[in-house]
mmCIF file of C-alpha atoms in Angstrom:
data_model
loop_
_atom_site.group_PDB
_atom_site.id
_atom_site.type_symbol
_atom_site.label_atom_id
_atom_site.label_comp_id
_atom_site.label_asym_id
_atom_site.label_seq_id
_atom_site.Cartn_x
_atom_site.Cartn_y
_atom_site.Cartn_z
ATOM 1 C CA ALA Z 1298 175.744 -8.943 64.136
ATOM 2 C CA TRP Z 1299 175.521 -5.248 64.928
ATOM 3 C CA ALA Z 1300 175.115 -3.755 61.476
ATOM 4 C CA GLY Z 1301 173.369 -0.734 60.115
ATOM 5 C CA GLY Z 1302 173.627 2.744 61.498
ATOM 6 C CA ARG Z 1303 170.611 4.267 59.783
ATOM 7 C CA ASP Z 1304 168.883 6.755 61.995
ATOM 8 C CA ARG Z 1305 165.163 6.378 61.545
ATOM 9 C CA SER Z 1306 164.236 9.380 63.632
ATOM 10 C CA MET Z 1307 163.276 12.680 62.099
ATOM 11 C CA SER Z 1308 165.622 15.585 62.652
ATOM 12 C CA ALA Z 1309 164.920 18.905 60.961
ATOM 13 C CA GLY Z 1310 162.312 17.121 58.880
ATOM 14 C CA LYS Z 1311 164.647 14.560 57.345
ATOM 15 C CA SER Z 1312 166.013 11.178 58.285
ATOM 16 C CA MET Z 1313 169.673 11.282 59.221
ATOM 17 C CA ASP Z 1314 172.377 8.707 58.674
ATOM 18 C CA THR Z 1315 174.545 8.653 61.785
ATOM 19 C CA SER Z 1316 176.858 5.859 60.631
ATOM 20 C CA GLU Z 1317 179.725 8.290 59.873
ATOM 21 C CA ILE Z 1318 179.468 9.787 63.356
ATOM 22 C CA ALA Z 1319 179.429 6.240 64.844
ATOM 23 C CA ALA Z 1320 182.476 5.222 62.796
ATOM 24 C CA ALA Z 1321 184.423 8.288 63.939
ATOM 25 C CA ILE Z 1322 183.620 7.517 67.592
ATOM 26 C CA ARG Z 1323 184.639 3.870 67.178
ATOM 27 C CA ASN Z 1324 187.949 4.994 65.611
ATOM 28 C CA ASN Z 1325 188.523 7.527 68.383
ATOM 29 C CA ASP Z 1326 188.670 10.169 65.621
ATOM 30 C CA TYR Z 1327 187.644 13.484 67.119
ATOM 31 C CA ALA Z 1328 188.241 15.537 63.965
ATOM 32 C CA GLY Z 1329 186.190 13.040 61.934
ATOM 33 C CA TYR Z 1330 183.486 13.186 64.597
ATOM 34 C CA GLN Z 1331 183.353 16.954 64.363
ATOM 35 C CA ARG Z 1332 183.149 16.828 60.513
ATOM 36 C CA ALA Z 1333 180.417 14.181 60.544
ATOM 37 C CA ARG Z 1334 178.363 15.804 63.324
ATOM 38 C CA TYR Z 1335 178.524 19.487 62.466
ATOM 39 C CA PRO Z 1336 176.694 21.271 60.910
ATOM 40 C CA ALA Z 1337 174.350 18.316 60.294
ATOM 41 C CA VAL Z 1338 173.503 18.054 63.986
ATOM 42 C CA THR Z 1339 173.741 21.156 66.118
ATOM 43 C CA ASP Z 1340 174.249 21.162 69.868
ATOM 44 C CA GLY Z 1341 170.874 20.604 71.510
ATOM 45 C CA ASP Z 1342 169.673 18.258 68.786
ATOM 46 C CA GLU Z 1343 169.439 14.527 69.390
ATOM 47 C CA VAL Z 1344 171.841 12.168 67.628
ATOM 48 C CA VAL Z 1345 170.151 8.800 67.338
ATOM 49 C CA PHE Z 1346 172.170 5.606 66.711
ATOM 50 C CA HIS Z 1347 170.404 2.417 65.649
ATOM 51 C CA ASP Z 1348 172.027 -1.037 65.678
ATOM 52 C CA GLU Z 1349 175.590 0.217 66.119
ATOM 53 C CA ASP Z 1350 178.467 -1.652 67.811
ATOM 54 C CA PHE Z 1351 180.220 0.580 70.380
ATOM 55 C CA SER Z 1352 181.629 -2.307 72.450
ATOM 56 C CA ASP Z 1353 184.788 -1.363 74.356
ATOM 57 C CA VAL Z 1354 184.688 2.199 72.951
ATOM 58 C CA ASP Z 1355 186.106 5.030 75.077
ATOM 59 C CA PHE Z 1356 183.817 8.047 74.683
ATOM 60 C CA ALA Z 1357 186.097 10.339 76.771
ATOM 61 C CA LYS Z 1358 186.868 12.920 74.043
ATOM 62 C CA PHE Z 1359 183.378 13.117 72.591
ATOM 63 C CA ASN Z 1360 180.926 15.718 73.900
ATOM 64 C CA MET Z 1361 177.901 13.488 73.593
ATOM 65 C CA GLY Z 1362 175.129 16.006 74.339
ATOM 66 C CA PHE Z 1363 171.749 14.449 73.557
ATOM 67 C CA MET Z 1364 172.644 10.961 72.418
ATOM 68 C CA VAL Z 1365 170.146 8.156 71.864
ATOM 69 C CA PHE Z 1366 171.274 4.543 71.446
ATOM 70 C CA ILE Z 1367 168.652 2.095 70.195
ATOM 71 C CA ASN Z 1368 169.472 -1.606 69.990
ATOM 72 C CA CYS Z 1369 173.192 -0.814 70.231
ATOM 73 C CA ASN Z 1370 176.032 -2.794 71.758
ATOM 74 C CA LEU Z 1371 177.781 -0.768 74.485
ATOM 75 C CA ASP Z 1372 179.427 -3.732 76.276
ATOM 76 C CA GLY Z 1373 182.571 -2.513 78.035
ATOM 77 C CA ALA Z 1374 182.168 1.078 76.819
ATOM 78 C CA LYS Z 1375 183.542 3.782 79.093
ATOM 79 C CA HIS Z 1376 183.297 7.517 79.811
ATOM 80 C CA LEU Z 1377 179.832 7.736 78.285
ATOM 81 C CA SER Z 1378 178.496 11.147 79.242
ATOM 82 C CA GLY Z 1379 175.724 13.391 78.095
ATOM 83 C CA GLN Z 1380 172.637 15.209 79.271
ATOM 84 C CA PRO Z 1381 170.881 12.868 78.901
ATOM 85 C CA VAL Z 1382 172.111 9.671 77.289
ATOM 86 C CA VAL Z 1383 169.217 7.435 76.283
ATOM 87 C CA LEU Z 1384 169.676 3.665 75.999
ATOM 88 C CA GLU Z 1385 166.854 1.614 74.585
ATOM 89 C CA LYS Z 1386 167.065 -2.156 74.144
ATOM 90 C CA CYS Z 1387 170.844 -1.969 74.387
ATOM 91 C CA SER Z 1388 173.421 -4.393 75.625
ATOM 92 C CA ALA Z 1389 175.713 -2.466 77.975
ATOM 93 C CA LYS Z 1390 177.275 -5.324 79.974
ATOM 94 C CA GLY Z 1391 180.286 -4.216 81.914
ATOM 95 C CA ILE Z 1392 179.760 -0.571 80.973
ATOM 96 C CA ASP Z 1393 182.347 1.497 82.878
ATOM 97 C CA LEU Z 1394 180.761 4.481 84.605
ATOM 98 C CA ARG Z 1395 183.630 5.072 87.009
ATOM 99 C CA ASP Z 1396 184.497 8.748 87.359
ATOM 100 C CA THR Z 1397 181.478 9.627 85.162
ATOM 101 C CA SER Z 1398 178.869 12.293 85.687
ATOM 102 C CA THR Z 1399 175.874 11.924 83.377
ATOM 103 C CA ILE Z 1400 172.149 11.403 83.218
ATOM 104 C CA ILE Z 1401 171.198 8.029 81.715
ATOM 105 C CA ASN Z 1402 167.668 7.082 80.828
ATOM 106 C CA ALA Z 1403 167.692 3.377 80.028
ATOM 107 C CA LYS Z 1404 164.819 1.126 78.979
ATOM 108 C CA GLN Z 1405 164.926 -2.642 78.468
ATOM 109 C CA SER Z 1406 168.758 -2.670 78.519
ATOM 110 C CA ASP Z 1407 171.266 -5.042 80.031
ATOM 111 C CA LEU Z 1408 173.556 -3.206 82.494
ATOM 112 C CA THR Z 1409 174.874 -6.261 84.296
ATOM 113 C CA GLY Z 1410 178.493 -6.049 85.404
ATOM 114 C CA MET Z 1411 178.378 -2.222 85.412
ATOM 115 C CA LEU Z 1412 181.522 -0.657 86.860
ATOM 116 C CA TYR Z 1413 181.078 2.324 89.179
ATOM 117 C CA ASP Z 1414 182.862 4.141 92.004
ATOM 118 C CA ASP Z 1415 182.377 7.041 94.408
ATOM 119 C CA GLN Z 1416 182.906 9.469 91.489
ATOM 120 C CA THR Z 1417 179.934 7.993 89.569
ATOM 121 C CA VAL Z 1418 177.218 10.659 89.544
ATOM 122 C CA LEU Z 1419 173.970 9.777 87.772
ATOM 123 C CA ALA Z 1420 171.690 12.326 89.469
ATOM 124 C CA ASN Z 1421 171.845 15.954 90.530
ATOM 125 C CA ASP Z 1422 169.627 18.457 92.302
ATOM 126 C CA THR Z 1423 167.231 18.814 89.355
ATOM 127 C CA ILE Z 1424 167.269 15.530 87.433
ATOM 128 C CA SER Z 1425 168.098 11.904 88.003
ATOM 129 C CA SER Z 1426 168.848 8.947 85.782
ATOM 130 C CA THR Z 1427 165.998 6.500 85.256
ATOM 131 C CA LEU Z 1428 166.409 2.790 84.568
ATOM 132 C CA THR Z 1429 163.193 1.026 83.454
ATOM 133 C CA ASP Z 1430 162.940 -2.754 82.871
ATOM 134 C CA CYS Z 1431 166.735 -3.070 82.863
ATOM 135 C CA GLN Z 1432 168.901 -5.970 83.927
ATOM 136 C CA LEU Z 1433 171.154 -4.811 86.734
ATOM 137 C CA ASP Z 1434 173.276 -6.430 89.441
ATOM 138 C CA GLU Z 1435 171.677 -6.186 92.882
ATOM 139 C CA GLN Z 1436 174.681 -4.404 94.355
ATOM 140 C CA ALA Z 1437 174.708 -1.864 91.522
ATOM 141 C CA ALA Z 1438 170.984 -1.236 91.916
ATOM 142 C CA SER Z 1439 171.457 -0.576 95.606
ATOM 143 C CA PHE Z 1440 174.399 1.786 94.950
ATOM 144 C CA LEU Z 1441 172.444 3.719 92.319
ATOM 145 C CA ARG Z 1442 169.267 4.000 94.384
ATOM 146 C CA GLU Z 1443 171.290 5.414 97.297
ATOM 147 C CA ARG Z 1444 172.528 8.087 94.905
ATOM 148 C CA GLY Z 1445 169.112 9.166 93.630
ATOM 149 C CA VAL Z 1446 168.697 7.046 90.544
ATOM 150 C CA THR Z 1447 165.111 5.906 89.812
ATOM 151 C CA ILE Z 1448 164.875 2.182 89.045
ATOM 152 C CA ASP Z 1449 161.531 0.830 87.824
ATOM 153 C CA GLU Z 1450 161.291 -2.905 87.360
#
């Protein structure tokens, strides 16, 4: 049961409810996303989601910026991009990172069944994705390490 959506982090000195932003993303509603996000969260500020269900969501049209997912379900999600995207204690089984360029910092998350291809870029000249205490298929781990991703077990 992925319920909730209350952001317990502090942004601009107050706790922010990100459930409207999450609902807009789930409904693939870009206009609703813009209304819910701005001006409450400006570019460069973190948007933190707690306990949200984003399973099978296509993030393609959403400029994610600094997004933090804590205890969220991202199973089968695709086109997740941002600089960086933080996953903490998330289920992201079968997450589709094909044709995706992003920095992902994941901790204690399940990334088994991850989909990737030659267009998957999770590191660049200045920064690389970091996966710490994550569940990952051996083949995916090898692929990611070859491309500069730091994996700490």
